[in-house]
Each structure stands twice: as C-alpha cells, then as structure tokens.
CSV table of C-alpha atoms in Angstrom, one decimal:
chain,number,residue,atom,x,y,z
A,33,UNK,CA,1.9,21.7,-20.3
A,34,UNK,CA,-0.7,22.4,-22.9
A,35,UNK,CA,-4.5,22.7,-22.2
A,36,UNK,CA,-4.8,19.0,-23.5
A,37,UNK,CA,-2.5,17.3,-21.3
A,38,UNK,CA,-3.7,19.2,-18.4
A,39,UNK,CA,-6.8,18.0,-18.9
A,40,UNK,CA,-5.8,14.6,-19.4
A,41,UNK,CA,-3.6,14.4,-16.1
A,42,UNK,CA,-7.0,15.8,-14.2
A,43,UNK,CA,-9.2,13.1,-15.8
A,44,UNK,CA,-6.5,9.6,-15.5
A,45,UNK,CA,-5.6,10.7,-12.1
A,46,UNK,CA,-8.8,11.6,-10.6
A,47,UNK,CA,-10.2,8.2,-12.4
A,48,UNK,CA,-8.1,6.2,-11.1
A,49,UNK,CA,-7.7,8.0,-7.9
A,50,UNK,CA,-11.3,7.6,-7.2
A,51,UNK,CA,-11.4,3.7,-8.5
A,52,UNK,CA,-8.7,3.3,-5.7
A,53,UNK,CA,-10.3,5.5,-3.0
A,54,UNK,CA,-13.8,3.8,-4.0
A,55,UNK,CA,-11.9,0.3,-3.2
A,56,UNK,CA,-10.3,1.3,0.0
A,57,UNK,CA,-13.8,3.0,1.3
A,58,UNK,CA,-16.0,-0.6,0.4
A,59,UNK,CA,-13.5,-3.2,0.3
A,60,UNK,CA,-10.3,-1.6,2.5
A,61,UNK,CA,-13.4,-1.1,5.7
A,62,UNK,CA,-14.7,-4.9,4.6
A,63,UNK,CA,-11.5,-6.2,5.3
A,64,UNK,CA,-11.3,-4.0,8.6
A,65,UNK,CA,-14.6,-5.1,9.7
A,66,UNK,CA,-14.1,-8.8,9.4
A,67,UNK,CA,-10.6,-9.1,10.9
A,68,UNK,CA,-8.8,-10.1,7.5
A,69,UNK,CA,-5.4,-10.6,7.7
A,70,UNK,CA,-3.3,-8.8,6.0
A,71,UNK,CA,-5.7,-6.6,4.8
A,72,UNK,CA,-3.3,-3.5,5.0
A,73,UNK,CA,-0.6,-5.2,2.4
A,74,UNK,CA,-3.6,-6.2,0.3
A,75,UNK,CA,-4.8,-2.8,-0.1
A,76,UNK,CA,-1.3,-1.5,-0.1
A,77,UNK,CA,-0.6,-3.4,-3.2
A,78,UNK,CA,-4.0,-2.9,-4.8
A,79,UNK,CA,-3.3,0.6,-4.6
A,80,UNK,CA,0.5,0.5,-5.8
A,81,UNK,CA,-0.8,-1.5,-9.3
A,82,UNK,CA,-3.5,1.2,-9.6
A,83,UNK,CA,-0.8,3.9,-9.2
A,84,UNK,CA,1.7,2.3,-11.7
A,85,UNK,CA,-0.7,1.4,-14.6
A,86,UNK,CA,-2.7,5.3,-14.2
A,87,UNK,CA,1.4,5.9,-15.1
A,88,UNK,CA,0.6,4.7,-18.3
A,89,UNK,CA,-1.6,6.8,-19.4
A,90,UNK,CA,-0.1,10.0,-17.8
A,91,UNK,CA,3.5,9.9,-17.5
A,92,UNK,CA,4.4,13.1,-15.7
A,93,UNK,CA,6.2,13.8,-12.9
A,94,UNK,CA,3.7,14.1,-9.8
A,95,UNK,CA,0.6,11.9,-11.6
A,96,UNK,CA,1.3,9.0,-9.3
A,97,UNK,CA,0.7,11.6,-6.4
A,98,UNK,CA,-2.4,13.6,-7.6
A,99,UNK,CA,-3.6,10.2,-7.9
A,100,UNK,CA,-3.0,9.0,-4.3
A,101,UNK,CA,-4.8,12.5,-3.4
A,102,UNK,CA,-7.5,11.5,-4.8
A,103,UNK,CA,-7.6,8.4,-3.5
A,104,UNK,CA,-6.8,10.2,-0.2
A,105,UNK,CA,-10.0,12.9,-0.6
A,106,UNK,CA,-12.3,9.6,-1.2
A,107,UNK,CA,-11.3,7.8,1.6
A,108,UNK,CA,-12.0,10.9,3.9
A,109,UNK,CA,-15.6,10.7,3.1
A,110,UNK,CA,-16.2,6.8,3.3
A,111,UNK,CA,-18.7,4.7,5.2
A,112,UNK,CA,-16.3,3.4,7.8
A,113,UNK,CA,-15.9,6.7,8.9
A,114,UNK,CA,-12.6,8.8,9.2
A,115,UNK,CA,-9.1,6.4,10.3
A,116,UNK,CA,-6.1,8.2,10.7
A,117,UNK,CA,-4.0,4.9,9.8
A,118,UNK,CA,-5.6,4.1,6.3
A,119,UNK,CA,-5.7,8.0,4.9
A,120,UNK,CA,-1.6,8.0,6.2
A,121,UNK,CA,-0.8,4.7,4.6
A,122,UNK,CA,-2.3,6.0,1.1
A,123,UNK,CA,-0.2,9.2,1.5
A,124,UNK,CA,2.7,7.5,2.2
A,125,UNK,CA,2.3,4.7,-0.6
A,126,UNK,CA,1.6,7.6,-2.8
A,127,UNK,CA,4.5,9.4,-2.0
A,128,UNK,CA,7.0,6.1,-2.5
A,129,UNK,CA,4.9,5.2,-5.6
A,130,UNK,CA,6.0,8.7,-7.4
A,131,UNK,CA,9.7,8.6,-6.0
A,132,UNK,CA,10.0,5.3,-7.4
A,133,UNK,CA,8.5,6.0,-10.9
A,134,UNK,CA,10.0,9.0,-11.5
A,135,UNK,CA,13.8,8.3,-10.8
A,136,UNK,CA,13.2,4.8,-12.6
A,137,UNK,CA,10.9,5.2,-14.7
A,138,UNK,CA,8.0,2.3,-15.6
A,139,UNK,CA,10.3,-0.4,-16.2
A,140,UNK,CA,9.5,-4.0,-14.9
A,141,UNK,CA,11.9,-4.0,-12.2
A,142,UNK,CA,10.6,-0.4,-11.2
A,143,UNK,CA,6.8,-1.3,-11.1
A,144,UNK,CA,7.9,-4.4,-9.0
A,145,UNK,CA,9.7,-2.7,-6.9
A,146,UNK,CA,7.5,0.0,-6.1
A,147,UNK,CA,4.5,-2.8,-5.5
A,148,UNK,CA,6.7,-3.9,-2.9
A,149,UNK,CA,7.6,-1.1,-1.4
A,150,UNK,CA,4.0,-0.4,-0.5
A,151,UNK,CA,3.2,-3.2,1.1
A,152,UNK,CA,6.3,-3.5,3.1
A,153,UNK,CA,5.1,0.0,4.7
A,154,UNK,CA,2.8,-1.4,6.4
A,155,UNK,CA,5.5,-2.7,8.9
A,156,UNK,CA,6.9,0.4,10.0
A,157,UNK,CA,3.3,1.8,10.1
A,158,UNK,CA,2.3,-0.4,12.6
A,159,UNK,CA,4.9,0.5,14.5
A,160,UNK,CA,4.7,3.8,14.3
A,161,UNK,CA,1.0,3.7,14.2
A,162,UNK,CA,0.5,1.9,17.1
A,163,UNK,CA,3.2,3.4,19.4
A,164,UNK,CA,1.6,7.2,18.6
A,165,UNK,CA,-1.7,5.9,19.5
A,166,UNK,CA,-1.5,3.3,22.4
A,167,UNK,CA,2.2,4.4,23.4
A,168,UNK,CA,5.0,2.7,24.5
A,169,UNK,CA,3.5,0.3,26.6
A,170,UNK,CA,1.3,-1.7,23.6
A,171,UNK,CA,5.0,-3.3,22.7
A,172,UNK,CA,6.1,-5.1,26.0
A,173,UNK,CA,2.0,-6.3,26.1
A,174,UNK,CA,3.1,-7.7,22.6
A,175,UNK,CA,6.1,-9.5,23.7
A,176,UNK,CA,3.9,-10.5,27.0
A,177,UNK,CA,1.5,-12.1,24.8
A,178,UNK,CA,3.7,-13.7,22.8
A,179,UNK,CA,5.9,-15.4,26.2
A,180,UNK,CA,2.3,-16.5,27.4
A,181,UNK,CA,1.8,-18.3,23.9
A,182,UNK,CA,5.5,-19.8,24.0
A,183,UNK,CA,5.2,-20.8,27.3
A,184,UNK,CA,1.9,-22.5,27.1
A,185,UNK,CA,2.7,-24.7,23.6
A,186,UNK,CA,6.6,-25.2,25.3
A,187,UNK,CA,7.9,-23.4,22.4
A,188,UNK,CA,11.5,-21.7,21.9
A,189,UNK,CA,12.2,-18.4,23.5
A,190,UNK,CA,12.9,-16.6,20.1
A,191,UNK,CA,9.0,-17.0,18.5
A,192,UNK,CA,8.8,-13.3,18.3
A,193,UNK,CA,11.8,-13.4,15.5
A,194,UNK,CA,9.8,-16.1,13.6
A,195,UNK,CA,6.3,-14.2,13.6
A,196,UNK,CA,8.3,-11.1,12.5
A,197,UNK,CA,9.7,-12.8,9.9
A,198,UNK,CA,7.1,-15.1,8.5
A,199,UNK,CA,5.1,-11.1,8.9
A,200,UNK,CA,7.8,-9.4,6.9
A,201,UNK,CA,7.7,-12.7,3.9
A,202,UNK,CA,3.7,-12.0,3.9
A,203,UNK,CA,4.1,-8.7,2.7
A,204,UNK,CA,7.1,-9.6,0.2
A,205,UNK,CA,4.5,-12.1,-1.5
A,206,UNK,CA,1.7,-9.8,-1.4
A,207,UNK,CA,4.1,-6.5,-3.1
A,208,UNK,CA,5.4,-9.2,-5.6
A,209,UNK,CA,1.6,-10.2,-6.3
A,210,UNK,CA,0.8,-7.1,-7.1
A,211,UNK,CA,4.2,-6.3,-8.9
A,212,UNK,CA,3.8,-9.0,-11.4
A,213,UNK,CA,0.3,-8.7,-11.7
A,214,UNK,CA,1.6,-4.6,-12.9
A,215,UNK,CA,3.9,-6.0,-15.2
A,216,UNK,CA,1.2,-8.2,-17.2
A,217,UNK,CA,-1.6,-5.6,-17.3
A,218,UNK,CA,1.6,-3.3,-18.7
A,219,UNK,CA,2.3,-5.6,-21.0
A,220,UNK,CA,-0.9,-6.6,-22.8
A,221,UNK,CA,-1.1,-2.4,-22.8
A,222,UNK,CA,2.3,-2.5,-24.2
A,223,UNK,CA,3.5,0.7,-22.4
A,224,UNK,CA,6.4,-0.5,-20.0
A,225,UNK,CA,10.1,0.5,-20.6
A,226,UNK,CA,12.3,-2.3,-21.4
C-alpha cells in the first residue's frame, strides 16, 4: 500500500468511524434513555449503512473493521458512560460487516445482506447478553411474565413463539431498511458491483 492510500484508509475510516461512534454516543444513549424500542436494530443498521458506503471510498480488506474501531474507541468515551452491551454489538457488527464485504464484495445483494445481518445480532446478543449478566434465572422470569400476561388476557399457551417471532420480523425490516437505503446512497454514488 502506498503512502497515499494509507493515508486515505486512516482518514474514510476514522471519518466515518467517528460519524458512527458520534451517533451511537448522542442518539444510541437517547434511545436507551427513553425506552425506545428497538433501538439496538436501529443503531445496528445505522451502523451497517455507515460501514458499507465508508466501503466505497476505501475498498480494502479490513476498512470496514478499522472503521467499527473507531466507532468502538468513540463510544468508550461517550456521555452515557461505559456499556458493555453497545461497545460488543459494534464489534461484532463490525466484524460481520467486513466478512461479508470482503468474500462478496459491494454488490446489492451483499450490502443488503450485511444490513441485515447486523440487526439480526441483536437477538442472540440479548441472549447472550443477558444470560452473562443476570444468569440463567432472567429466562424462566421471562416465560413467567409472559404466562401471567396470557393468563390474564385468556390468551393461547404459545404467545412466547409469537413475540419471538413478530421480534425476529422487526429486525428483518429494520436490516432491510437499512439495506435498501445502502443500495440507493450506492447508487446515486455510482460505486456498487453489479
């Protein structure tokens, strides 16, 4: 790599490393701190169209990454203070994000599907997330909660499939969002593969 595209791949993936980690410090803890929903597979896919169109401008191998870090190294120092859930969802996005770009490159079907991956890792980070921190028990207080609300409105005994599901489509709409809304800022740039 020559001293200009060095340079270049500092500068595109810091920028828009920072642009994302700006909007997950502000808007990622405004979400938090009013209860949105969703607000994980929002930010998820706001991140994921800020990964795929800095590809644009620096298509290398690992760009996509060094731009999640950055992201990463903003969001460690935001005003909501440090969460261990939001700084491993943004490595983790980054990480599928790259893998997904660089074995298919920056065609349409590639930039959709890596919007979509990111915000359908927000399901098996909740799990995860929440069984490392509250432990087994927070699942069966889950289901308990969930009997009490079936019970009460006299509704079928299989309501937890239907959340799940109805959970799991919400974050297929939000990726695809963000997907198509890659694929039109990639083509008025002209830069996507065919």
């Amino acid at each position: 790599m020559r001293n200009s595209e060095k340079i270049r791949f500092l500068v595109f993936t810091t920028l828009f490393g920072v642009f994302w980690g700006a909007a997950e410090a502000f808007l990622g803890s405004y979400l938090h701190m009013v209860h949105f929903p969703f607000r994980g597979a929002l930010m998820a896919g706001f991140g994921a169209s800020v990964m795929c169109i800095e590809r644009f401008y620096t298509p290398r191998i690992g760009a996509t990454m060094a731009t999640g870090l950055a992201a990463l190294c903003v969001k460690l120092i935001s005003i909501g203070g440090f969460k261990l859930g939001p700084v491993a969802g943004i490595l983790i996005e980054g990480m599928m994000v790259e893998l997904a770009l660089s074995l298919f490159g920056t065609r349409r079907w590639s930039l959709l599907l890596a919007c979509v991956l990111c915000c359908l890792e927000g399901i098996p980070h909740f799990f995860i997330f929440n069984w490392v921190v509250y432990g087994q028990g927070i699942f069966a207080s889950y289901m308990a909660m969930i009997k009490s609300i079936q019970d009460f409105f006299g509704l079928g005994e299989n309501l937890w499939r239907y959340i799940v599901l109805v959970w799991i489509g919400i974050h297929l709409l939000i990726g695809a969002a963000a997907g198509l809304f890659t694929i039109k800022v990639a083509k008025q740039l002209g830069k996507y593969e065919s």
